[in-house]
Amino acid sequence: MAKCGACGPGYATPLDAMKGPREEIVYLPCIYRNTGIQKPDYLATVDVDPKSPHYCQGRKVKSGAGVQISEPVYSSPRCNQVIHRLPMPNLKDELHHSGWNACSSCFGDTTKSRNRLILPCLISSRIYVVDVGTDPRAPRIHKVVEPVELFWKGNVANPHTSHCLGSGDILISCLGDPSGNGKGGFVLLDGETFEVKGNWEKGGKCPPFGYDFWYQPRHNVLMSTEWGAPKVLAYGFNPVDVEKGHYGRRINVWDWSSHTYLQAIDLGEDSVPLEIRFLHNPDAAEGFVGCSLGGTVHRFYKTEKGDWAAEKVIEVPRKKVQGWLLPDMPGLITDILISLDDRFLYFSNWLHGDIRQYDISNTRQPKLVGQVFLGGSIVRDGPVTVVEDKELQCQPEPLVIKGKRVPGGPQMIQLSLDGKRLYVSSSLYSGWDKQFYPDLVKEGSVMLQVDVDTERGGLKVNTDFLVDFGKEPDGPALAHEIRYPGGDSTSDIWI
């Protein structure tokens, strides 16, 4: 970005971002809560540069007969690409998602720099501010925002999604109130001091649940989603709680300029909408949201009247099974993202075990162009038998990379700026990991890389890439969201 002259962090447009440099390191929150290991969560810095000595890759060597074969290169005894670990000062925080103090929304502001990573803690309600500007490969804690600040200044708790604003402040969505009840409120952090300034929302009206959000000032709107009541979901999932109304089902529409709650778009019973993404083009008045329990993707859009509506455009059929919690297994769509050119949509089915790629050139009729299985609950030699499947002819094979059978299913996803590499981690949330994938907790999660065909569509697992968090010094860890130092498709917003 030195070539752009007087500019702030990020990129002028999403298409400019696609021309950015290849990722060399990534950050992942790693969790020990619910694993039985009494160690603090930490932020892992992972080397993903193929030219680096820390990177695991194949090399060509000659056999005695002069035949070329491929073998792994081990730069360390465990071939571990984790080059730095920043432990938090407290136990059982449940690090989850992260965001930046500044991103492309501040591109025109030369006083701003993308040098602090914001780490909200889903359970403890702390917020860690991490300095990544001094040494990106060895981050350090800059500030700790204690939960009492959220409780007293905002009457909110369980912070989740963090986005930087063009004003320089940081906006964080929350799941509940200090008592563990659902409440879809927000807090603002000062972009310089990182102190809690108070609530973002005004008017006293809030939705019953909170989770993710995205904003688009050109259309004067912020859209938020709903997971569930923190005290209900904290230690596991009970289907009865859905029937009792303890989980969400709506997209919530906010007026961006006045910060007031305008509208609720009901996506249906048992939907539980999680990640929400506008198209990256800031002129676009539409986007997509993934409904976890419903196994659906809805397109939301601005109507001719000026309000907002949604329509179902993708549905993942449930599978009838034996040997599982319920007789019908949803795909459980847990993460969703859009390529920076707004051409492809990706999402993960954490329970079924597949990642899907859709061509969204026609946003009303997404076309499936890529699919790959990365573990999951319906693998052929697992405890679950599929007795009726509307999509597959047989149960998928388990995934084995570098001799390791991958536990769990694909969860958080992150796309390279050029759209050619999709990084995947396997931990959803420690309480649910423990319930649905106990082997994942025992063995630790992984980070994988999927190669993407950006011309015709298509996904292929890179069998030379594996980051095994089961080999961590303090024991197996649960790695969650993936973030690039220079920004990415789920943290940068153009205004």
Short mmCIF file of C-alpha atoms in Angstrom, two decimals:
data_model
loop_
_atom_site.label_atom_id
_atom_site.label_comp_id
_atom_site.label_asym_id
_atom_site.label_seq_id
_atom_site.Cartn_x
_atom_site.Cartn_y
_atom_site.Cartn_z
CA MET A 1 0.00 0.00 0.00
CA ALA A 2 3.04 2.32 0.00
CA LYS A 3 2.30 3.01 -3.68
CA CYS A 4 -1.08 4.58 -3.00
CA GLY A 5 0.37 7.76 -1.52
CA ALA A 6 -1.61 9.55 1.17
CA CYS A 7 -4.18 7.00 2.25
CA GLY A 8 -5.32 5.17 5.34
CA PRO A 9 -5.57 1.43 6.05
CA GLY A 10 -7.00 -1.12 3.69
CA TYR A 11 -7.90 -0.65 0.05
CA ALA A 12 -9.88 1.89 -1.96
CA THR A 13 -12.24 -0.76 -3.42
CA PRO A 14 -12.89 -4.49 -3.07
CA LEU A 15 -11.36 -5.10 -6.51
CA ASP A 16 -8.22 -3.26 -5.42
CA ALA A 17 -8.08 -5.57 -2.40
CA MET A 18 -8.06 -8.60 -4.73
CA LYS A 19 -4.73 -7.31 -6.10
CA GLY A 20 -3.21 -7.17 -2.61
CA PRO A 21 -0.26 -9.32 -1.52
CA ARG A 22 -0.54 -13.02 -0.76
CA GLU A 23 -1.14 -13.82 2.89
CA GLU A 24 2.01 -14.78 4.81
CA ILE A 25 0.66 -15.13 8.36
CA VAL A 26 -2.80 -15.52 9.87
CA TYR A 27 -4.17 -15.13 13.39
CA LEU A 28 -6.47 -17.63 15.12
CA PRO A 29 -7.98 -17.51 18.61
CA CYS A 30 -7.30 -20.84 20.35
CA ILE A 31 -9.59 -21.98 23.16
CA TYR A 32 -9.05 -24.20 26.20
CA ARG A 33 -12.41 -23.70 27.91
CA ASN A 34 -14.33 -27.02 28.12
CA THR A 35 -11.25 -29.05 27.17
CA GLY A 36 -10.21 -29.97 30.73
CA ILE A 37 -6.91 -28.10 30.27
CA GLN A 38 -6.51 -25.34 32.82
CA LYS A 39 -4.70 -22.91 30.59
CA PRO A 40 -5.76 -19.53 29.19
CA ASP A 41 -6.97 -19.10 25.65
CA TYR A 42 -4.36 -17.65 23.32
CA LEU A 43 -3.92 -15.97 19.96
CA ALA A 44 -1.91 -18.14 17.56
CA THR A 45 0.15 -16.66 14.75
CA VAL A 46 0.40 -19.19 11.92
CA ASP A 47 2.88 -19.07 9.05
CA VAL A 48 1.12 -19.75 5.72
CA ASP A 49 3.92 -18.57 3.39
CA PRO A 50 5.06 -21.51 1.20
CA LYS A 51 8.53 -19.93 0.94
CA SER A 52 8.96 -19.86 4.71
CA PRO A 53 11.16 -22.43 6.53
CA HIS A 54 8.25 -22.97 8.96
CA TYR A 55 5.88 -24.08 6.23
CA CYS A 56 5.11 -27.81 5.70
CA GLN A 57 5.32 -28.72 2.07
CA GLY A 58 6.45 -31.47 -0.29
CA ARG A 59 9.85 -31.41 -2.01
CA LYS A 60 11.24 -33.49 -4.86
CA VAL A 61 14.06 -35.90 -4.00
CA LYS A 62 15.74 -38.59 -6.04
CA SER A 63 15.50 -42.22 -5.09
CA GLY A 64 18.43 -44.59 -5.62
CA ALA A 65 17.04 -45.47 -9.04
CA GLY A 66 16.82 -41.82 -10.02
CA VAL A 67 12.99 -41.74 -9.82
CA GLN A 68 11.39 -38.52 -8.59
CA ILE A 69 9.21 -38.95 -5.49
CA SER A 70 7.62 -36.50 -3.09
CA GLU A 71 8.18 -36.50 0.66
CA PRO A 72 7.32 -34.06 3.46
CA VAL A 73 9.81 -31.44 4.57
CA TYR A 74 9.95 -31.19 8.37
CA SER A 75 11.45 -27.90 9.50
CA SER A 76 10.78 -28.90 13.10
CA PRO A 77 10.05 -32.25 14.78
CA ARG A 78 6.31 -31.64 14.48
CA CYS A 79 6.35 -29.52 11.34
CA ASN A 80 4.36 -26.90 13.26
CA GLN A 81 3.46 -23.69 11.46
CA VAL A 82 2.40 -21.94 14.70
CA ILE A 83 5.22 -19.42 15.12
CA HIS A 84 3.87 -17.45 18.09
CA ARG A 85 1.35 -17.86 20.91
CA LEU A 86 -0.03 -14.95 22.93
CA PRO A 87 -1.75 -16.27 26.09
CA MET A 88 -4.52 -14.21 27.62
CA PRO A 89 -4.12 -13.23 31.31
CA ASN A 90 -7.32 -15.03 32.41
CA LEU A 91 -8.87 -18.50 32.23
CA LYS A 92 -12.07 -19.61 30.46
CA ASP A 93 -12.61 -16.47 28.37
CA GLU A 94 -13.79 -18.30 25.22
CA LEU A 95 -12.11 -16.18 22.58
CA HIS A 96 -14.28 -16.38 19.50
CA HIS A 97 -14.32 -13.79 16.71
CA SER A 98 -12.02 -10.83 16.13
CA GLY A 99 -11.97 -7.52 14.30
CA TRP A 100 -9.78 -4.53 13.57
CA ASN A 101 -9.44 -1.06 15.02
CA ALA A 102 -9.32 0.27 11.45
CA CYS A 103 -10.06 -1.21 8.02
CA SER A 104 -11.00 -0.15 4.51
CA SER A 105 -13.84 1.96 5.92
CA CYS A 106 -11.02 4.32 7.05
CA PHE A 107 -9.10 4.15 3.75
CA GLY A 108 -9.14 7.90 3.19
CA ASP A 109 -7.97 8.76 6.71
CA THR A 110 -4.18 9.00 6.91
CA THR A 111 -4.34 9.26 10.72
CA LYS A 112 -5.63 5.67 11.01
CA SER A 113 -3.61 2.46 11.03
CA ARG A 114 -4.66 -1.20 11.15
CA ASN A 115 -2.48 -2.03 14.15
CA ARG A 116 -4.82 -3.36 16.86
CA LEU A 117 -6.77 -6.62 16.78
CA ILE A 118 -9.96 -6.59 18.87
CA LEU A 119 -10.71 -9.90 20.62
CA PRO A 120 -14.13 -10.08 22.33
CA CYS A 121 -14.62 -13.00 24.75
CA LEU A 122 -17.93 -14.76 24.31
CA ILE A 123 -18.22 -16.11 27.87
CA SER A 124 -16.17 -13.87 30.19
CA SER A 125 -17.35 -10.67 28.40
CA ARG A 126 -13.83 -9.27 28.41
CA ILE A 127 -12.42 -7.54 25.33
CA TYR A 128 -8.70 -7.83 24.63
CA VAL A 129 -6.99 -5.25 22.45
CA VAL A 130 -3.87 -6.76 20.88
CA ASP A 131 -1.00 -4.80 19.36
CA VAL A 132 -0.05 -6.34 16.01
CA GLY A 133 1.60 -3.23 14.59
CA THR A 134 4.86 -3.32 16.53
CA ASP A 135 5.68 -6.88 15.41
CA PRO A 136 2.93 -8.65 13.41
CA ARG A 137 4.60 -12.04 14.00
CA ALA A 138 4.71 -11.57 17.77
CA PRO A 139 1.55 -9.73 18.91
CA ARG A 140 1.23 -8.46 22.47
CA ILE A 141 -1.66 -7.35 24.67
CA HIS A 142 -2.25 -3.61 24.53
CA LYS A 143 -5.32 -3.26 26.76
CA VAL A 144 -7.91 -5.34 28.60
CA VAL A 145 -11.49 -4.08 28.76
CA GLU A 146 -13.05 -5.72 31.80
CA PRO A 147 -16.66 -7.00 31.71
CA VAL A 148 -17.83 -4.49 34.31
CA GLU A 149 -17.40 -1.76 31.69
CA LEU A 150 -19.86 -3.50 29.36
CA PHE A 151 -22.24 -4.23 32.23
CA TRP A 152 -22.37 -0.72 33.67
CA LYS A 153 -21.97 1.41 30.56
CA GLY A 154 -24.09 -0.64 28.17
CA ASN A 155 -26.12 -3.20 30.17
CA VAL A 156 -24.85 -5.83 27.73
CA ALA A 157 -22.63 -8.91 27.88
CA ASN A 158 -21.21 -11.72 25.74
CA PRO A 159 -19.62 -9.61 22.98
CA HIS A 160 -19.35 -11.29 19.59
CA THR A 161 -18.66 -9.42 16.33
CA SER A 162 -16.32 -6.43 16.10
CA HIS A 163 -16.23 -4.04 13.14
CA CYS A 164 -14.27 -0.81 12.74
CA LEU A 165 -16.17 2.29 11.68
CA GLY A 166 -15.18 5.08 9.33
CA SER A 167 -15.38 7.44 12.32
CA GLY A 168 -12.50 5.61 13.97
CA ASP A 169 -14.62 4.01 16.70
CA ILE A 170 -15.19 0.25 17.04
CA LEU A 171 -18.66 -1.30 17.09
CA ILE A 172 -19.23 -4.63 18.85
CA SER A 173 -22.44 -6.67 18.87
CA CYS A 174 -23.50 -8.58 22.00
CA LEU A 175 -25.58 -11.68 22.62
CA GLY A 176 -27.17 -10.82 25.93
CA ASP A 177 -27.47 -8.83 29.12
CA PRO A 178 -25.32 -9.26 32.25
CA SER A 179 -27.75 -11.90 33.59
CA GLY A 180 -27.37 -14.19 30.59
CA ASN A 181 -30.69 -13.34 28.97
CA GLY A 182 -30.84 -12.64 25.25
CA LYS A 183 -30.44 -9.02 24.15
CA GLY A 184 -29.33 -7.79 20.74
CA GLY A 185 -27.46 -4.66 21.80
CA PHE A 186 -24.16 -3.05 20.84
CA VAL A 187 -21.28 -1.21 22.49
CA LEU A 188 -18.94 1.40 21.07
CA LEU A 189 -15.24 1.45 21.87
CA ASP A 190 -13.20 4.61 21.51
CA GLY A 191 -10.73 4.04 18.67
CA GLU A 192 -7.87 5.71 20.54
CA THR A 193 -8.32 4.75 24.20
CA PHE A 194 -10.42 1.58 23.63
CA GLU A 195 -12.66 2.56 26.53
CA VAL A 196 -16.36 1.68 26.36
CA LYS A 197 -18.24 4.81 25.30
CA GLY A 198 -21.68 3.28 25.83
CA ASN A 199 -24.37 1.78 23.65
CA TRP A 200 -24.51 2.37 19.92
CA GLU A 201 -28.28 1.83 19.72
CA LYS A 202 -30.71 4.58 20.67
CA GLY A 203 -34.42 4.75 21.39
CA GLY A 204 -34.55 2.00 23.99
CA LYS A 205 -35.76 -0.72 21.60
CA CYS A 206 -33.65 -3.86 21.05
CA PRO A 207 -34.26 -7.26 19.43
CA PRO A 208 -34.47 -10.26 21.77
CA PHE A 209 -31.19 -11.82 20.58
CA GLY A 210 -27.90 -10.73 19.04
CA TYR A 211 -25.01 -12.27 17.12
CA ASP A 212 -23.40 -11.00 13.89
CA PHE A 213 -23.84 -7.73 11.97
CA TRP A 214 -22.83 -5.81 8.85
CA TYR A 215 -23.44 -2.17 7.97
CA GLN A 216 -23.80 -0.20 4.73
CA PRO A 217 -23.95 3.60 5.13
CA ARG A 218 -24.80 4.19 1.45
CA HIS A 219 -28.16 2.60 2.20
CA ASN A 220 -28.37 3.94 5.75
CA VAL A 221 -28.66 0.47 7.24
CA LEU A 222 -27.14 -1.98 9.70
CA MET A 223 -28.32 -5.60 9.68
CA SER A 224 -27.90 -7.90 12.67
CA THR A 225 -28.69 -11.56 13.33
CA GLU A 226 -29.71 -13.75 16.26
CA TRP A 227 -28.15 -16.81 17.89
CA GLY A 228 -29.71 -17.43 21.29
CA ALA A 229 -29.79 -16.66 25.00
CA PRO A 230 -26.24 -17.02 26.43
CA LYS A 231 -27.32 -18.86 29.58
CA VAL A 232 -29.10 -21.45 27.42
CA LEU A 233 -26.40 -22.14 24.84
CA ALA A 234 -23.37 -21.77 27.13
CA TYR A 235 -22.72 -25.46 27.76
CA GLY A 236 -24.43 -27.24 24.89
CA PHE A 237 -27.44 -27.49 22.61
CA ASN A 238 -30.85 -28.80 23.65
CA PRO A 239 -33.49 -28.96 20.88
CA VAL A 240 -36.20 -28.22 23.45
CA ASP A 241 -34.74 -24.74 23.90
CA VAL A 242 -35.54 -23.97 20.27
CA GLU A 243 -39.17 -24.90 20.87
CA LYS A 244 -39.21 -22.68 23.95
CA GLY A 245 -38.11 -19.67 21.92
CA HIS A 246 -34.60 -19.36 23.36
CA TYR A 247 -33.01 -19.19 19.89
CA GLY A 248 -33.37 -16.52 17.22
CA ARG A 249 -35.10 -16.50 13.84
CA ARG A 250 -34.82 -12.95 12.46
CA ILE A 251 -32.69 -10.45 10.61
CA ASN A 252 -32.92 -7.14 12.46
CA VAL A 253 -32.81 -3.90 10.51
CA TRP A 254 -31.38 -0.71 12.04
CA ASP A 255 -31.32 2.88 10.81
CA TRP A 256 -27.61 3.64 10.42
CA SER A 257 -27.77 7.40 11.01
CA SER A 258 -30.18 7.45 13.96
CA HIS A 259 -29.07 4.09 15.47
CA THR A 260 -32.70 3.05 15.96
CA TYR A 261 -34.27 -0.36 15.50
CA LEU A 262 -36.61 -0.33 12.49
CA GLN A 263 -37.69 -3.77 11.35
CA ALA A 264 -37.52 -7.52 11.95
CA ILE A 265 -37.43 -9.95 9.02
CA ASP A 266 -38.66 -13.35 10.22
CA LEU A 267 -36.79 -16.19 8.49
CA GLY A 268 -38.96 -18.90 9.95
CA GLU A 269 -39.15 -21.32 12.84
CA ASP A 270 -35.93 -23.20 13.67
CA SER A 271 -33.86 -20.96 11.38
CA VAL A 272 -31.23 -19.50 13.82
CA PRO A 273 -29.51 -17.04 11.44
CA LEU A 274 -25.82 -16.57 12.18
CA GLU A 275 -23.29 -14.94 9.81
CA ILE A 276 -24.57 -12.10 7.64
CA ARG A 277 -22.71 -10.58 4.67
CA PHE A 278 -23.55 -7.69 2.39
CA LEU A 279 -22.13 -7.82 -1.10
CA HIS A 280 -18.79 -6.01 -1.00
CA ASN A 281 -19.78 -3.45 -3.62
CA PRO A 282 -20.90 -0.57 -1.36
CA ASP A 283 -23.60 0.42 -3.86
CA ALA A 284 -25.26 -3.00 -3.61
CA ALA A 285 -28.41 -3.13 -1.51
CA GLU A 286 -28.38 -6.88 -0.94
CA GLY A 287 -26.51 -9.71 0.71
CA PHE A 288 -26.85 -13.18 2.22
CA VAL A 289 -27.35 -14.74 5.63
CA GLY A 290 -26.75 -18.36 6.62
CA CYS A 291 -29.33 -20.04 8.85
CA SER A 292 -27.59 -22.70 10.89
CA LEU A 293 -30.36 -24.92 12.16
CA GLY A 294 -32.56 -24.30 9.13
CA GLY A 295 -29.77 -25.26 6.73
CA THR A 296 -30.77 -22.41 4.43
CA VAL A 297 -29.25 -19.31 2.90
CA HIS A 298 -31.48 -16.29 2.47
CA ARG A 299 -30.87 -13.33 0.20
CA PHE A 300 -31.85 -10.05 1.84
CA TYR A 301 -32.51 -6.96 -0.25
CA LYS A 302 -33.94 -3.46 -0.26
CA THR A 303 -37.44 -3.22 -1.72
CA GLU A 304 -38.89 -0.53 -3.97
CA LYS A 305 -40.72 0.84 -0.92
CA GLY A 306 -37.43 1.37 0.89
CA ASP A 307 -37.80 -1.31 3.55
CA TRP A 308 -36.00 -4.68 3.55
CA ALA A 309 -37.09 -8.22 2.74
CA ALA A 310 -35.57 -11.70 2.39
CA GLU A 311 -36.06 -14.77 0.22
CA LYS A 312 -34.70 -18.30 0.57
CA VAL A 313 -32.26 -19.05 -2.26
CA ILE A 314 -30.40 -22.17 -1.01
CA GLU A 315 -31.57 -25.10 1.09
CA VAL A 316 -29.44 -27.97 2.37
CA PRO A 317 -31.75 -30.98 2.91
CA ARG A 318 -31.66 -32.68 6.29
CA LYS A 319 -30.48 -36.27 6.35
CA LYS A 320 -32.42 -39.04 8.07
CA VAL A 321 -29.95 -40.83 10.31
CA GLN A 322 -29.51 -43.42 13.03
CA GLY A 323 -27.01 -43.23 15.88
CA TRP A 324 -27.21 -39.46 16.36
CA LEU A 325 -28.87 -36.94 18.69
CA LEU A 326 -31.97 -36.61 16.46
CA PRO A 327 -33.43 -38.68 13.60
CA ASP A 328 -32.97 -35.71 11.21
CA MET A 329 -29.51 -34.13 10.93
CA PRO A 330 -29.26 -30.54 9.62
CA GLY A 331 -26.17 -29.42 7.75
CA LEU A 332 -25.71 -26.68 10.39
CA ILE A 333 -24.45 -23.80 8.26
CA THR A 334 -22.03 -22.06 10.61
CA ASP A 335 -20.00 -19.69 8.45
CA ILE A 336 -20.60 -17.92 5.17
CA LEU A 337 -18.55 -15.50 3.08
CA ILE A 338 -18.53 -13.76 -0.28
CA SER A 339 -15.50 -13.33 -2.56
CA LEU A 340 -14.32 -9.74 -2.92
CA ASP A 341 -15.53 -9.56 -6.54
CA ASP A 342 -19.04 -10.64 -5.38
CA ARG A 343 -18.90 -13.62 -7.73
CA PHE A 344 -18.81 -16.59 -5.35
CA LEU A 345 -20.55 -17.47 -2.09
CA TYR A 346 -19.03 -20.06 0.26
CA PHE A 347 -20.42 -21.74 3.36
CA SER A 348 -19.62 -24.59 5.72
CA ASN A 349 -21.93 -27.38 6.86
CA TRP A 350 -20.35 -28.20 10.23
CA LEU A 351 -22.39 -31.35 10.86
CA HIS A 352 -22.64 -32.82 7.36
CA GLY A 353 -18.96 -32.00 6.86
CA ASP A 354 -18.85 -30.18 3.52
CA ILE A 355 -17.83 -26.77 2.18
CA ARG A 356 -19.86 -25.43 -0.74
CA GLN A 357 -19.09 -22.85 -3.43
CA TYR A 358 -21.90 -21.11 -5.32
CA ASP A 359 -21.75 -18.84 -8.33
CA ILE A 360 -23.88 -15.82 -7.35
CA SER A 361 -23.68 -13.89 -10.62
CA ASN A 362 -27.46 -14.12 -10.37
CA THR A 363 -27.99 -13.42 -6.66
CA ARG A 364 -31.55 -14.75 -6.79
CA GLN A 365 -30.46 -18.11 -8.25
CA PRO A 366 -27.12 -19.24 -6.77
CA LYS A 367 -25.54 -22.13 -8.70
CA LEU A 368 -23.56 -24.84 -6.89
CA VAL A 369 -20.16 -25.09 -8.59
CA GLY A 370 -17.91 -26.63 -5.92
CA GLN A 371 -18.18 -28.99 -2.96
CA VAL A 372 -15.67 -30.85 -0.83
CA PHE A 373 -16.01 -32.94 2.36
CA LEU A 374 -13.64 -32.26 5.26
CA GLY A 375 -14.77 -34.71 7.93
CA GLY A 376 -18.18 -34.28 9.57
CA SER A 377 -20.69 -36.51 11.33
CA ILE A 378 -21.74 -38.73 8.44
CA VAL A 379 -18.39 -40.20 7.37
CA ARG A 380 -18.61 -43.76 6.18
CA ASP A 381 -16.90 -45.52 9.11
CA GLY A 382 -18.37 -43.32 11.86
CA PRO A 383 -21.13 -44.08 14.40
CA VAL A 384 -23.89 -42.42 12.31
CA THR A 385 -25.75 -44.31 9.61
CA VAL A 386 -27.56 -42.27 6.96
CA VAL A 387 -30.83 -43.99 6.08
CA GLU A 388 -32.21 -41.37 3.68
CA ASP A 389 -30.24 -38.75 1.76
CA LYS A 390 -31.68 -36.45 -0.91
CA GLU A 391 -28.23 -35.44 -2.16
CA LEU A 392 -25.59 -38.17 -1.75
CA GLN A 393 -25.52 -41.73 -3.07
CA CYS A 394 -23.25 -42.90 -0.25
CA GLN A 395 -21.65 -41.56 2.93
CA PRO A 396 -18.39 -39.65 2.36
CA GLU A 397 -15.00 -41.04 3.24
CA PRO A 398 -13.13 -39.65 6.27
CA LEU A 399 -10.44 -37.09 5.49
CA VAL A 400 -6.84 -38.09 6.23
CA ILE A 401 -4.04 -35.57 5.66
CA LYS A 402 -0.37 -36.26 6.41
CA GLY A 403 -1.41 -39.41 8.25
CA LYS A 404 -3.88 -37.59 10.53
CA ARG A 405 -7.58 -38.31 10.42
CA VAL A 406 -9.28 -34.92 10.62
CA PRO A 407 -11.68 -34.73 13.58
CA GLY A 408 -14.84 -32.59 13.62
CA GLY A 409 -16.21 -30.77 10.62
CA PRO A 410 -15.41 -27.61 8.62
CA GLN A 411 -16.43 -24.48 10.49
CA MET A 412 -14.85 -21.02 10.14
CA ILE A 413 -13.68 -20.14 6.64
CA GLN A 414 -11.51 -17.36 5.25
CA LEU A 415 -10.73 -16.63 1.60
CA SER A 416 -7.45 -15.26 0.26
CA LEU A 417 -7.70 -11.79 -1.26
CA ASP A 418 -7.31 -13.17 -4.79
CA GLY A 419 -9.97 -15.79 -4.06
CA LYS A 420 -7.75 -18.79 -4.84
CA ARG A 421 -7.23 -20.26 -1.36
CA LEU A 422 -9.89 -21.02 1.23
CA TYR A 423 -8.63 -21.59 4.78
CA VAL A 424 -10.82 -23.71 7.07
CA SER A 425 -10.80 -24.32 10.84
CA SER A 426 -12.92 -26.91 12.63
CA SER A 427 -13.97 -25.59 16.06
CA LEU A 428 -17.42 -24.01 16.43
CA TYR A 429 -17.67 -23.21 20.14
CA SER A 430 -16.15 -25.26 22.95
CA GLY A 431 -19.44 -26.26 24.60
CA TRP A 432 -20.87 -27.50 21.32
CA ASP A 433 -17.58 -29.04 20.17
CA LYS A 434 -17.62 -31.13 23.35
CA GLN A 435 -21.19 -32.27 22.70
CA PHE A 436 -21.10 -33.01 18.97
CA TYR A 437 -17.43 -33.85 18.36
CA PRO A 438 -15.82 -35.14 21.58
CA ASP A 439 -12.83 -36.43 19.56
CA LEU A 440 -12.22 -32.86 18.40
CA VAL A 441 -11.80 -31.73 22.01
CA LYS A 442 -9.49 -34.66 22.79
CA GLU A 443 -7.36 -34.35 19.65
CA GLY A 444 -7.52 -30.61 19.00
CA SER A 445 -8.78 -28.84 15.93
CA VAL A 446 -7.04 -28.31 12.61
CA MET A 447 -6.63 -25.65 9.97
CA LEU A 448 -6.85 -26.82 6.36
CA GLN A 449 -6.47 -25.17 2.97
CA VAL A 450 -8.77 -25.70 0.00
CA ASP A 451 -7.68 -24.69 -3.50
CA VAL A 452 -10.33 -22.77 -5.44
CA ASP A 453 -10.99 -22.73 -9.16
CA THR A 454 -11.92 -19.09 -9.71
CA GLU A 455 -12.67 -19.52 -13.43
CA ARG A 456 -15.28 -22.28 -13.60
CA GLY A 457 -15.74 -22.99 -9.90
CA GLY A 458 -14.48 -25.99 -7.98
CA LEU A 459 -12.85 -26.94 -4.68
CA LYS A 460 -9.94 -29.29 -3.94
CA VAL A 461 -8.25 -30.07 -0.62
CA ASN A 462 -4.57 -29.15 -0.49
CA THR A 463 -3.11 -32.37 0.90
CA ASP A 464 0.26 -30.68 1.57
CA PHE A 465 -1.25 -28.26 4.11
CA LEU A 466 -2.17 -29.12 7.70
CA VAL A 467 -1.91 -27.10 10.90
CA ASP A 468 -2.56 -29.54 13.74
CA PHE A 469 -3.61 -27.80 16.96
CA GLY A 470 -3.57 -31.19 18.66
CA LYS A 471 0.21 -30.79 18.90
CA GLU A 472 0.25 -27.58 20.92
CA PRO A 473 2.70 -27.30 23.88
CA ASP A 474 -0.05 -27.08 26.53
CA GLY A 475 -2.21 -29.74 24.94
CA PRO A 476 -4.85 -29.94 22.19
CA ALA A 477 -6.54 -26.58 21.51
CA LEU A 478 -9.68 -25.48 19.67
CA ALA A 479 -8.79 -22.97 16.95
CA HIS A 480 -11.58 -20.76 15.68
CA GLU A 481 -11.79 -17.72 13.34
CA ILE A 482 -9.03 -16.92 10.82
CA ARG A 483 -7.87 -13.34 10.32
CA TYR A 484 -5.24 -11.79 8.01
CA PRO A 485 -3.08 -8.84 9.16
CA GLY A 486 -3.86 -6.89 5.97
CA GLY A 487 -7.62 -7.36 6.06
CA ASP A 488 -9.92 -9.91 4.47
CA SER A 489 -13.38 -10.52 3.03
CA THR A 490 -15.14 -10.78 6.40
CA SER A 491 -13.59 -7.84 8.26
CA ASP A 492 -13.29 -5.08 5.64
CA ILE A 493 -16.29 -2.90 4.81
CA TRP A 494 -16.30 -0.29 2.06
CA ILE A 495 -18.42 2.81 2.54
#
